[in-house]
Tab-separated table of C-alpha atoms and ligand atoms in Angstrom:
chain	number	residue	atom	x	y	z
A	380	MET	CA	0.129	0.420	-0.103
A	381	GLN	CA	1.098	3.206	-1.088
A	382	ASN	CA	1.361	5.473	1.922
A	383	HIS	CA	2.062	9.534	0.971
A	384	ARG	CA	1.892	11.926	3.625
A	385	ASP	CA	2.224	15.690	3.380
A	386	ASN	CA	5.350	16.742	5.226
A	387	TRP	CA	5.359	20.657	7.689
A	388	SER	CA	7.287	23.016	5.622
A	389	SER	CA	9.655	23.865	7.794
A	390	LYS	CA	10.439	23.517	11.557
A	391	ILE	CA	8.569	26.616	12.949
A	392	THR	CA	5.698	25.534	10.820
A	393	PHE	CA	5.907	22.380	12.635
A	394	VAL	CA	6.448	24.127	16.119
A	395	PHE	CA	3.695	26.330	15.299
A	396	ALA	CA	1.003	23.524	13.870
A	397	ALA	CA	1.494	22.001	17.126
A	398	ALA	CA	1.644	24.883	19.206
A	399	GLY	CA	-1.803	25.793	17.343
A	400	SER	CA	-3.584	21.962	18.502
A	401	ALA	CA	-1.858	22.338	22.060
A	402	VAL	CA	-2.724	26.381	22.878
A	403	GLY	CA	-6.780	26.977	22.625
A	404	LEU	CA	-9.884	26.728	25.095
A	405	GLY	CA	-8.093	24.359	27.514
A	406	ASN	CA	-5.610	27.467	27.999
A	407	LEU	CA	-7.890	29.664	28.523
A	408	TRP	CA	-11.068	28.965	29.433
A	409	ARG	CA	-10.657	24.526	31.021
A	410	PHE	CA	-7.306	26.237	32.974
A	411	SER	CA	-8.954	28.770	34.967
A	412	TYR	CA	-12.155	26.394	35.513
A	413	GLU	CA	-10.710	23.763	36.516
A	414	ALA	CA	-8.073	25.622	38.881
A	415	GLY	CA	-10.967	27.712	40.417
A	416	ASN	CA	-13.065	24.169	41.311
A	417	ASN	CA	-9.622	23.194	42.927
A	418	GLY	CA	-8.434	25.825	45.305
A	419	GLY	CA	-6.293	28.365	42.674
A	420	GLY	CA	-2.283	27.544	44.157
A	421	LEU	CA	-2.189	24.225	44.523
A	422	PHE	CA	-3.731	23.126	41.908
A	423	VAL	CA	-1.201	25.221	39.482
A	424	LEU	CA	1.876	24.431	41.659
A	425	ILE	CA	0.713	20.416	40.740
A	426	TYR	CA	-0.031	21.231	37.520
A	427	LEU	CA	3.678	23.014	36.489
A	428	ILE	CA	5.366	20.018	38.043
A	429	ALA	CA	2.820	17.767	35.835
A	430	ILE	CA	3.890	19.993	32.530
A	431	VAL	CA	7.698	19.423	32.996
A	432	PHE	CA	8.006	15.813	34.730
A	433	VAL	CA	5.069	14.047	32.968
A	434	ALA	CA	3.754	15.585	30.411
A	435	SER	CA	6.312	17.015	28.261
A	436	PRO	CA	8.079	13.389	28.139
A	437	VAL	CA	4.620	11.827	26.581
A	438	LEU	CA	5.104	14.569	24.649
A	439	LEU	CA	8.352	14.045	22.889
A	440	ALA	CA	7.045	10.432	23.706
A	441	GLU	CA	4.468	11.197	21.615
A	442	LEU	CA	5.921	13.264	18.913
A	443	CYS	CA	8.969	9.878	18.699
A	444	MET	CA	5.788	7.726	18.032
A	445	GLY	CA	4.504	9.530	15.534
A	446	ARG	CA	7.599	10.244	13.327
A	447	HIS	CA	9.476	7.232	13.120
A	448	THR	CA	7.003	5.708	12.261
A	449	SER	CA	4.633	7.835	9.405
A	450	LYS	CA	1.293	6.182	10.410
A	451	ASP	CA	-1.264	7.093	12.518
A	452	ALA	CA	-2.535	6.543	16.313
A	453	ILE	CA	-3.342	2.690	15.826
A	454	GLY	CA	-0.281	1.566	13.194
A	455	SER	CA	2.124	3.806	14.500
A	456	PHE	CA	2.044	0.856	17.727
A	457	ILE	CA	1.192	-1.904	15.309
A	458	SER	CA	4.596	-0.991	13.208
A	459	ILE	CA	6.597	-0.700	16.011
A	460	LYS	CA	5.462	-4.108	17.628
A	461	PRO	CA	3.668	-5.862	14.993
A	462	GLY	CA	-0.179	-7.184	16.937
A	463	THR	CA	0.876	-5.292	20.535
A	464	LYS	CA	-2.592	-5.309	22.708
A	465	PHE	CA	-1.342	-1.568	22.710
A	466	ARG	CA	-3.286	-0.952	19.749
A	467	TYR	CA	-5.939	-0.011	21.503
A	468	ILE	CA	-4.712	2.822	23.358
A	469	GLY	CA	-5.066	4.105	19.360
A	470	HIS	CA	-9.222	2.876	19.201
A	471	MET	CA	-9.586	4.729	22.512
A	472	GLY	CA	-8.214	8.058	21.598
A	473	TYR	CA	-10.443	7.682	18.345
A	474	ILE	CA	-13.158	7.606	21.044
A	475	ALA	CA	-12.084	9.486	22.856
A	476	ALA	CA	-11.540	13.075	20.741
A	477	ILE	CA	-14.503	12.506	19.443
A	478	MET	CA	-15.598	13.126	23.303
A	479	ILE	CA	-13.694	15.589	24.154
A	480	LEU	CA	-14.449	17.071	20.629
A	481	SER	CA	-18.407	17.175	21.285
A	482	PHE	CA	-18.198	19.409	25.265
A	483	TYR	CA	-15.263	21.506	23.527
A	484	SER	CA	-17.270	22.746	20.270
A	485	ALA	CA	-20.385	23.336	22.729
A	486	ILE	CA	-17.638	26.064	24.705
A	487	ALA	CA	-16.367	27.372	21.562
A	488	GLY	CA	-19.744	27.831	20.080
A	489	VAL	CA	-20.105	30.121	23.143
A	490	SER	CA	-16.985	31.527	22.230
A	491	VAL	CA	-19.012	32.306	18.283
A	492	GLY	CA	-21.901	33.838	19.830
A	493	TYR	CA	-19.770	36.030	22.556
A	494	LEU	CA	-17.778	37.234	19.017
A	495	TYR	CA	-21.513	37.718	17.826
A	496	LYS	CA	-22.356	40.047	21.091
A	497	ALA	CA	-19.367	41.373	21.022
A	498	ILE	CA	-19.670	43.004	17.944
A	499	SER	CA	-23.201	43.659	18.377
A	500	GLY	CA	-22.687	45.781	20.624
A	501	GLU	CA	-24.001	44.731	23.638
A	502	PHE	CA	-21.829	44.513	26.401
A	503	SER	CA	-22.077	48.074	26.203
A	504	ILE	CA	-24.604	48.389	29.118
A	505	LEU	CA	-22.265	46.682	31.429
A	506	SER	CA	-20.037	50.148	31.523
A	507	GLN	CA	-23.165	51.865	31.677
A	508	THR	CA	-23.592	49.961	35.449
A	509	GLU	CA	-22.593	51.295	38.023
A	510	SER	CA	-22.675	48.404	41.304
A	511	VAL	CA	-21.263	45.581	41.277
A	512	GLU	CA	-23.779	43.264	41.992
A	513	THR	CA	-25.355	44.901	39.145
A	514	LEU	CA	-22.557	44.514	37.029
A	515	VAL	CA	-22.024	40.601	38.013
A	516	LYS	CA	-26.130	40.261	37.232
A	517	GLN	CA	-26.563	41.641	34.338
A	518	SER	CA	-23.484	39.721	33.163
A	519	GLN	CA	-24.278	36.170	34.111
A	520	ASN	CA	-27.971	36.898	33.276
A	521	MET	CA	-26.157	37.317	29.725
A	522	TYR	CA	-24.371	34.018	30.060
A	523	ASN	CA	-27.488	32.490	31.367
A	524	ALA	CA	-29.344	33.252	28.481
A	525	LEU	CA	-27.308	31.848	25.496
A	526	ALA	CA	-26.679	28.090	27.284
A	527	ALA	CA	-30.631	28.404	28.084
A	528	ASP	CA	-31.408	28.791	24.304
A	529	HIS	CA	-31.025	25.573	22.672
A	530	LEU	CA	-31.896	26.878	19.054
A	531	SER	CA	-29.214	28.993	18.839
A	532	MET	CA	-26.707	26.975	20.999
A	533	SER	CA	-26.903	24.340	18.774
A	534	ILE	CA	-26.945	26.620	15.409
A	535	LEU	CA	-22.922	28.459	16.838
A	536	ILE	CA	-22.198	24.215	17.825
A	537	VAL	CA	-23.082	23.560	13.940
A	538	ILE	CA	-21.089	26.553	12.442
A	539	PHE	CA	-18.526	26.005	14.243
A	540	MET	CA	-18.468	21.602	13.500
A	541	LEU	CA	-19.127	22.455	9.353
A	542	MET	CA	-15.731	24.934	10.218
A	543	THR	CA	-13.946	22.458	11.802
A	544	VAL	CA	-14.334	19.467	8.560
A	545	TYR	CA	-13.931	21.393	6.392
A	546	ILE	CA	-10.499	22.259	7.008
A	547	VAL	CA	-9.924	18.946	7.754
A	548	SER	CA	-11.386	17.214	4.600
A	549	LYS	CA	-8.582	19.832	2.651
A	550	GLY	CA	-5.875	18.199	4.364
A	551	ILE	CA	-3.446	18.793	6.943
A	552	ALA	CA	-0.252	20.950	5.823
A	553	GLY	CA	-2.438	23.481	4.202
A	554	GLY	CA	-3.193	27.085	6.542
A	555	ILE	CA	-3.308	25.823	10.091
A	556	GLU	CA	-0.008	26.493	11.129
A	557	LYS	CA	-0.368	30.393	9.226
A	558	PHE	CA	-3.093	30.757	10.981
A	559	THR	CA	-0.961	30.548	14.280
A	560	LYS	CA	1.842	32.135	13.422
A	561	ILE	CA	-0.413	35.440	13.257
A	562	PHE	CA	-2.628	34.506	15.939
A	563	MET	CA	-0.470	33.474	18.507
A	564	PRO	CA	1.417	37.406	18.536
A	565	ILE	CA	-1.862	39.215	19.198
A	566	LEU	CA	-2.868	36.631	21.498
A	567	PHE	CA	0.173	37.700	24.143
A	568	VAL	CA	-0.254	41.249	23.439
A	569	ILE	CA	-4.603	41.377	23.871
A	570	LEU	CA	-3.714	38.919	27.054
A	571	GLY	CA	-1.145	41.060	28.402
A	572	ILE	CA	-3.363	44.544	28.113
A	573	MET	CA	-6.158	42.781	30.020
A	574	ILE	CA	-4.032	41.526	32.761
A	575	ILE	CA	-2.867	44.420	33.448
A	576	ARG	CA	-6.016	45.742	33.582
A	577	SER	CA	-7.131	42.880	35.502
A	578	LEU	CA	-4.193	43.394	38.596
A	579	THR	CA	-5.320	46.651	38.310
A	580	LEU	CA	-8.993	46.807	39.790
A	581	PRO	CA	-9.870	46.804	43.804
A	582	ASN	CA	-9.264	43.553	45.573
A	583	ALA	CA	-7.460	41.977	42.956
A	584	SER	CA	-4.223	40.887	44.784
A	585	ASP	CA	-6.536	38.405	46.260
A	586	GLY	CA	-7.164	36.876	43.287
A	587	VAL	CA	-3.880	37.047	42.947
A	588	ALA	CA	-3.093	35.453	46.003
A	589	PHE	CA	-6.013	32.597	45.094
A	590	TYR	CA	-4.058	31.651	42.408
A	591	LEU	CA	-0.237	31.903	43.260
A	592	GLN	CA	-0.552	30.542	47.229
A	593	PRO	CA	-0.506	26.831	47.041
A	594	LYS	CA	-3.042	25.454	50.772
A	595	ILE	CA	-1.610	22.331	51.315
A	596	SER	CA	-4.553	21.664	53.587
A	597	SER	CA	-6.393	21.745	50.316
A	598	LEU	CA	-4.398	18.625	48.769
A	599	ASN	CA	-7.002	15.482	47.686
A	600	ILE	CA	-6.649	12.787	44.776
A	601	ASP	CA	-8.974	14.335	43.595
A	602	LEU	CA	-6.885	17.762	42.418
A	603	VAL	CA	-3.666	15.367	41.756
A	604	ILE	CA	-5.846	13.967	38.777
A	605	SER	CA	-7.490	16.627	37.530
A	606	ALA	CA	-4.041	18.886	37.604
A	607	ILE	CA	-2.612	16.006	35.865
A	608	GLY	CA	-5.329	15.404	33.467
A	609	GLN	CA	-5.632	19.329	32.234
A	610	ALA	CA	-1.354	18.669	31.279
A	611	PHE	CA	-2.462	16.382	29.361
A	612	PHE	CA	-5.409	18.498	27.755
A	613	SER	CA	-3.339	21.510	27.720
A	614	LEU	CA	-0.758	19.438	25.860
A	615	SER	CA	-2.469	17.335	23.977
A	616	LEU	CA	-1.632	14.253	24.908
A	617	GLY	CA	-2.720	10.698	26.057
A	618	MET	CA	-5.457	9.821	22.551
A	619	GLY	CA	-3.092	9.892	19.629
A	620	THR	CA	-3.290	13.856	18.904
A	621	MET	CA	0.435	14.289	18.682
A	622	ILE	CA	1.650	10.783	17.419
A	623	THR	CA	-0.806	12.192	14.166
A	624	TYR	CA	1.318	15.415	13.694
A	625	GLY	CA	4.060	13.769	14.615
A	626	SER	CA	3.972	11.993	11.672
A	627	TYR	CA	3.821	14.534	9.767
A	628	LEU	CA	7.574	15.680	10.751
A	629	SER	CA	10.910	15.788	9.081
A	630	LYS	CA	13.665	13.674	9.717
A	631	LYS	CA	15.854	17.042	10.153
A	632	GLU	CA	13.496	18.118	12.918
A	633	ASN	CA	14.985	18.085	16.574
A	634	LEU	CA	11.983	17.067	18.461
A	635	PRO	CA	13.296	17.407	22.330
A	636	GLN	CA	13.687	20.843	21.398
A	637	SER	CA	10.359	21.146	19.390
A	638	ALA	CA	9.147	19.710	22.108
A	639	GLY	CA	10.555	22.082	24.781
A	640	MET	CA	8.689	25.305	23.015
A	641	ILE	CA	5.388	23.749	22.258
A	642	ALA	CA	5.085	23.255	26.453
A	643	LEU	CA	6.724	26.900	27.168
A	644	PHE	CA	4.117	28.382	24.447
A	645	ASP	CA	1.114	26.602	26.000
A	646	THR	CA	1.784	26.484	29.780
A	647	SER	CA	2.594	30.556	29.636
A	648	ILE	CA	-0.697	30.764	27.644
A	649	ALA	CA	-2.529	29.259	30.712
A	650	VAL	CA	-0.417	31.010	33.590
A	651	LEU	CA	-1.424	34.139	31.590
A	652	ALA	CA	-5.105	33.284	31.426
A	653	GLY	CA	-5.072	32.728	35.156
A	654	PHE	CA	-3.720	36.660	36.001
A	655	MET	CA	-6.307	37.468	33.570
A	656	VAL	CA	-9.227	35.853	35.601
A	657	PHE	CA	-8.837	35.831	38.836
A	658	PRO	CA	-7.891	38.951	40.106
A	659	VAL	CA	-11.174	40.797	38.029
A	660	LEU	CA	-13.178	37.245	39.919
A	661	PHE	CA	-12.163	38.296	43.327
A	662	SER	CA	-12.543	41.755	42.535
A	663	LEU	CA	-16.341	41.216	41.476
A	664	GLY	CA	-16.635	39.670	45.123
A	665	MET	CA	-17.756	36.210	43.450
A	666	SER	CA	-16.644	32.625	44.062
A	667	PRO	CA	-13.306	31.240	42.520
A	668	GLU	CA	-16.345	27.948	42.454
A	669	GLN	CA	-18.502	29.097	38.543
A	670	GLY	CA	-19.528	26.491	36.843
A	671	ALA	CA	-18.445	26.465	32.595
A	672	GLY	CA	-19.591	29.445	32.579
A	673	GLY	CA	-16.969	31.877	34.775
A	674	MET	CA	-14.783	32.897	32.358
A	675	PHE	CA	-17.456	34.721	30.141
A	676	VAL	CA	-19.105	36.123	32.842
A	677	VAL	CA	-16.032	37.208	33.942
A	678	LEU	CA	-14.944	38.905	30.873
A	679	PRO	CA	-16.987	41.005	29.229
A	680	ILE	CA	-16.864	43.151	33.018
A	681	LEU	CA	-13.511	43.407	32.332
A	682	PHE	CA	-13.599	44.693	29.218
A	683	SER	CA	-16.076	46.949	30.307
A	684	LYS	CA	-13.754	49.397	32.518
A	685	ILE	CA	-10.913	49.510	29.563
A	686	PRO	CA	-10.820	51.892	27.381
A	687	LEU	CA	-11.962	51.356	23.810
A	688	GLY	CA	-13.261	47.651	25.075
A	689	GLN	CA	-15.579	46.882	22.671
A	690	ILE	CA	-12.215	46.728	20.595
A	691	PHE	CA	-10.328	44.512	22.700
A	692	ALA	CA	-13.732	42.224	23.394
A	693	ILE	CA	-13.596	41.268	19.894
A	694	LEU	CA	-10.202	41.253	19.578
A	695	PHE	CA	-10.573	38.647	22.040
A	696	PHE	CA	-13.132	36.598	21.292
A	697	GLY	CA	-12.456	36.448	17.656
A	698	LEU	CA	-8.905	35.191	18.729
A	699	LEU	CA	-10.608	32.588	21.250
A	700	ALA	CA	-12.601	30.672	18.477
A	701	ILE	CA	-9.724	30.848	16.237
A	702	ALA	CA	-7.507	29.061	19.261
A	703	ALA	CA	-10.336	26.594	19.948
A	704	LEU	CA	-10.427	25.656	15.312
A	705	THR	CA	-6.758	25.356	15.544
A	706	SER	CA	-7.626	22.922	18.178
A	707	THR	CA	-10.629	20.785	17.090
A	708	ILE	CA	-9.360	20.436	13.557
A	709	SER	CA	-6.137	18.298	16.017
A	710	LEU	CA	-8.593	16.197	17.587
A	711	LEU	CA	-10.498	15.473	14.159
A	712	GLU	CA	-7.994	14.537	12.379
A	713	VAL	CA	-6.744	11.789	14.795
A	714	PRO	CA	-10.173	9.418	13.704
A	715	VAL	CA	-9.728	11.408	10.488
A	716	ALA	CA	-6.462	9.833	9.714
A	717	ILE	CA	-7.206	6.344	11.600
A	718	MET	CA	-10.314	5.864	8.923
A	719	VAL	CA	-8.068	7.541	6.326
A	720	ASP	CA	-5.468	4.449	6.978
A	721	ASN	CA	-7.186	2.397	8.118
A	722	ARG	CA	-10.219	1.486	5.704
A	723	ASN	CA	-9.561	3.133	2.836
A	724	TRP	CA	-11.398	5.703	2.783
A	725	ASN	CA	-11.619	9.087	1.821
A	726	ARG	CA	-10.601	12.347	3.749
A	727	LYS	CA	-13.453	14.239	2.531
A	728	LYS	CA	-16.677	11.611	3.445
A	729	ALA	CA	-14.409	10.581	7.370
A	730	SER	CA	-14.127	14.124	8.090
A	731	TRP	CA	-18.157	14.667	7.107
A	732	MET	CA	-18.743	11.175	8.764
A	733	LEU	CA	-16.959	11.801	12.020
A	734	GLY	CA	-18.173	15.839	12.551
A	735	ALA	CA	-21.875	14.507	12.239
A	736	VAL	CA	-21.322	11.554	14.612
A	737	THR	CA	-19.699	14.249	17.456
A	738	LEU	CA	-22.549	16.861	16.884
A	739	LEU	CA	-24.834	13.508	17.688
A	740	PHE	CA	-23.136	14.561	21.533
A	741	ALA	CA	-22.483	17.887	21.163
A	742	ILE	CA	-26.083	18.828	21.716
A	743	PRO	CA	-26.415	17.040	24.255
A	744	ALA	CA	-23.586	18.594	26.242
A	745	ALA	CA	-24.818	21.965	25.101
A	746	ILE	CA	-28.283	21.145	27.331
A	747	PHE	CA	-27.435	18.723	30.083
A	748	GLU	CA	-24.614	20.696	32.107
A	749	ASP	CA	-24.145	17.604	34.305
A	750	PHE	CA	-23.891	15.900	30.926
A	751	PHE	CA	-21.332	18.368	29.630
A	752	SER	CA	-19.354	18.183	33.510
A	753	LEU	CA	-19.443	13.924	33.714
A	754	TRP	CA	-18.006	14.658	30.082
A	755	ASN	CA	-15.266	16.556	30.151
A	756	GLN	CA	-14.497	14.308	34.053
A	757	ILE	CA	-14.389	11.558	32.432
A	758	TRP	CA	-12.608	12.129	28.918
A	759	GLY	CA	-10.421	15.211	29.635
A	760	THR	CA	-9.248	14.085	32.553
A	761	VAL	CA	-9.311	9.845	33.664
A	762	ALA	CA	-9.118	8.769	29.892
A	763	LEU	CA	-6.363	11.288	28.503
A	764	THR	CA	-4.242	10.510	31.948
A	765	VAL	CA	-4.970	6.505	31.065
A	766	GLY	CA	-4.026	7.091	27.674
A	767	GLY	CA	-0.873	8.512	28.353
A	768	LEU	CA	0.037	5.730	31.357
A	769	LEU	CA	-0.197	3.502	28.463
A	770	ILE	CA	2.054	4.904	25.496
A	771	SER	CA	4.893	5.264	28.461
A	772	ILE	CA	4.851	1.678	29.442
A	773	PHE	CA	4.722	1.365	25.933
A	774	VAL	CA	7.841	3.230	24.644
A	775	GLY	CA	9.117	2.470	27.997
A	776	TRP	CA	8.541	-1.318	28.315
A	777	VAL	CA	7.736	-2.818	25.019
A	778	TRP	CA	9.685	-0.101	21.944
A	779	LYS	CA	12.425	0.786	24.871
A	780	PRO	CA	14.027	4.368	24.666
A	781	GLU	CA	17.317	2.964	23.690
A	782	ASN	CA	15.368	3.118	20.330
A	783	ALA	CA	12.761	5.919	20.889
A	784	LEU	CA	16.228	7.605	21.541
A	785	ARG	CA	17.871	6.406	18.624
A	786	GLU	CA	15.061	8.023	16.863
A	787	MET	CA	14.974	11.506	18.206
A	788	ASP	CA	18.782	11.853	19.065
A	789	PRO	CA	20.141	9.437	16.063
A	790	ASN	CA	24.006	11.026	16.869
A	791	SER	CA	23.478	10.271	20.949
A	792	LYS	CA	24.400	14.230	21.759
A	793	LEU	CA	21.725	14.570	24.034
A	794	LEU	CA	23.095	11.594	26.247
A	795	LYS	CA	21.808	13.267	29.991
A	796	ILE	CA	18.880	14.517	29.061
A	797	GLY	CA	18.112	10.925	27.287
A	798	ARG	CA	18.771	9.597	29.994
A	799	ILE	CA	16.597	11.407	32.299
A	800	TRP	CA	13.259	10.758	29.932
A	801	ALA	CA	14.303	7.129	29.848
A	802	PHE	CA	13.605	6.987	33.654
A	803	LEU	CA	10.924	9.209	33.582
A	804	ILE	CA	8.887	7.104	30.814
A	805	LYS	CA	10.362	4.095	32.507
A	806	TYR	CA	9.632	4.647	35.583
A	807	PHE	CA	8.386	8.162	37.323
A	808	ILE	CA	5.517	8.924	35.299
A	809	PRO	CA	3.901	5.046	35.488
A	810	VAL	CA	4.889	4.454	39.107
A	811	LEU	CA	3.153	7.747	39.070
A	812	ILE	CA	0.505	7.616	37.761
A	813	LEU	CA	-0.559	4.074	38.399
A	814	ILE	CA	-0.593	4.803	42.261
A	815	ILE	CA	-3.193	8.166	42.104
A	816	LEU	CA	-5.111	5.952	40.194
A	817	ILE	CA	-5.471	3.362	42.266
A	818	SER	CA	-5.836	5.997	45.049
A	819	SER	CA	-8.547	7.569	43.736
A	820	VAL	CA	-10.327	3.888	42.611
A	821	ILE	CA	-10.184	2.974	46.650
A	822	ASN	CA	-11.288	6.679	47.337
A	823	LEU	CA	-14.661	5.757	45.122
A	824	PHE	CA	-15.170	3.400	48.873
B	151	LIG	N1	-5.247	20.779	23.971
B	151	LIG	C1	-5.982	21.599	23.387
B	151	LIG	C2	-6.339	22.822	24.158
B	151	LIG	O1	-6.045	23.191	24.943
B	151	LIG	C3	-7.825	20.669	23.312
B	151	LIG	C4	-6.864	19.319	22.274
B	151	LIG	C5	-6.574	18.917	21.337
B	151	LIG	C6	-7.179	18.315	23.320
B	151	LIG	N2	-6.490	18.204	20.385
B	151	LIG	C7	-6.614	17.651	22.251
B	151	LIG	C8	-6.884	17.968	24.299
B	151	LIG	C9	-5.766	15.918	22.367
B	151	LIG	C10	-6.468	16.826	24.251
B	151	LIG	C11	-5.587	15.396	23.291
B	151	LIG	O2	-7.480	23.257	24.554
């Protein structure tokens, strides 16, 4: 069978494409949602530790598998060890991609809805309001009205999925990186401006304290799982996205360096997002434990306190929607590549069919809050953590770090880092995740 694959056009292009997958609603919306509901500082600390010692090594492992085999999320396991049961990771990734896409596209739909609100000037009533309580009420009502309007929500989700499907059906190399190269720098600037305003609001320091001071007393097993799950989610790991992206990667690429850059980009945006959200939240006297809509309630109020706020709101929600789109593209790409490589479907048919299946779950995720948060927990946290565990076992014990290192570092220049990576992948990550998963199962009883 002929296996023709496009390659990314240059190194920086690849880093941008992968960063486009990684940077998305996960950094802005999900990170602040999870940090707020898990006590703030301690969650952030464990998340950062997990990025360095757990998620980044798995990122490197996935990229390495993908490039070595030039295969999709199922094929790359088989091509390293024919017949291996580990190929079911790819099958799980296939389902996880569709399920994550479903609740993700509900929030992406809200982002597009908020872009529309910003353009139509709906937020302007907020700038005429003085009292903090009324301000919060008005903004909450705006969010609730959209969330309860099932027809509008469904239309927004369908619009968003149509864009995703259209781009994926046209093939991978054309476009994602170009978007990302332009939007990433603008996103940094806008975040910077919003953070300055947020930090200068009354009582902003309470928010900073919540965000940065770890309260050891809030330590519990769910918090640790959520933080590790968020690290996997944010870097698009644990289900084959980065295997699939790595498969389009040329042999010239320096994998450890690319992985480091992607992780750094992605983590900085998440950390900045926290500085944008929590000071406003505390300044408004709101509890950090907000539902999925927290960020959407808080930000319009922040814009109402910035000169030319409407323009910033349009830019921000526009960028949020684009960031979400470059991530949904990478999510849909996983099952599409599998159908194309294994079932000989053509790309167009695979994209449209799988997009339609996603909608079947996306609409209930938008309508029922419990379904949404259950899906977020099962697929966004647990499935990815289990996936990350299995991938590190596969690379550490089946493929073996020596072989992986030959792929990522043919001239053995990275002896020391290579040895640390091998230790993390083979022992540290599997043992750590196993302990955490087992204690959380015990905790259930
Ligand atoms: N990482 C993306 C974000 O932070 C979401 C995402 C894209 C993802 N592809 C993924 C999450 C694969 C898990 C697995 O928004």
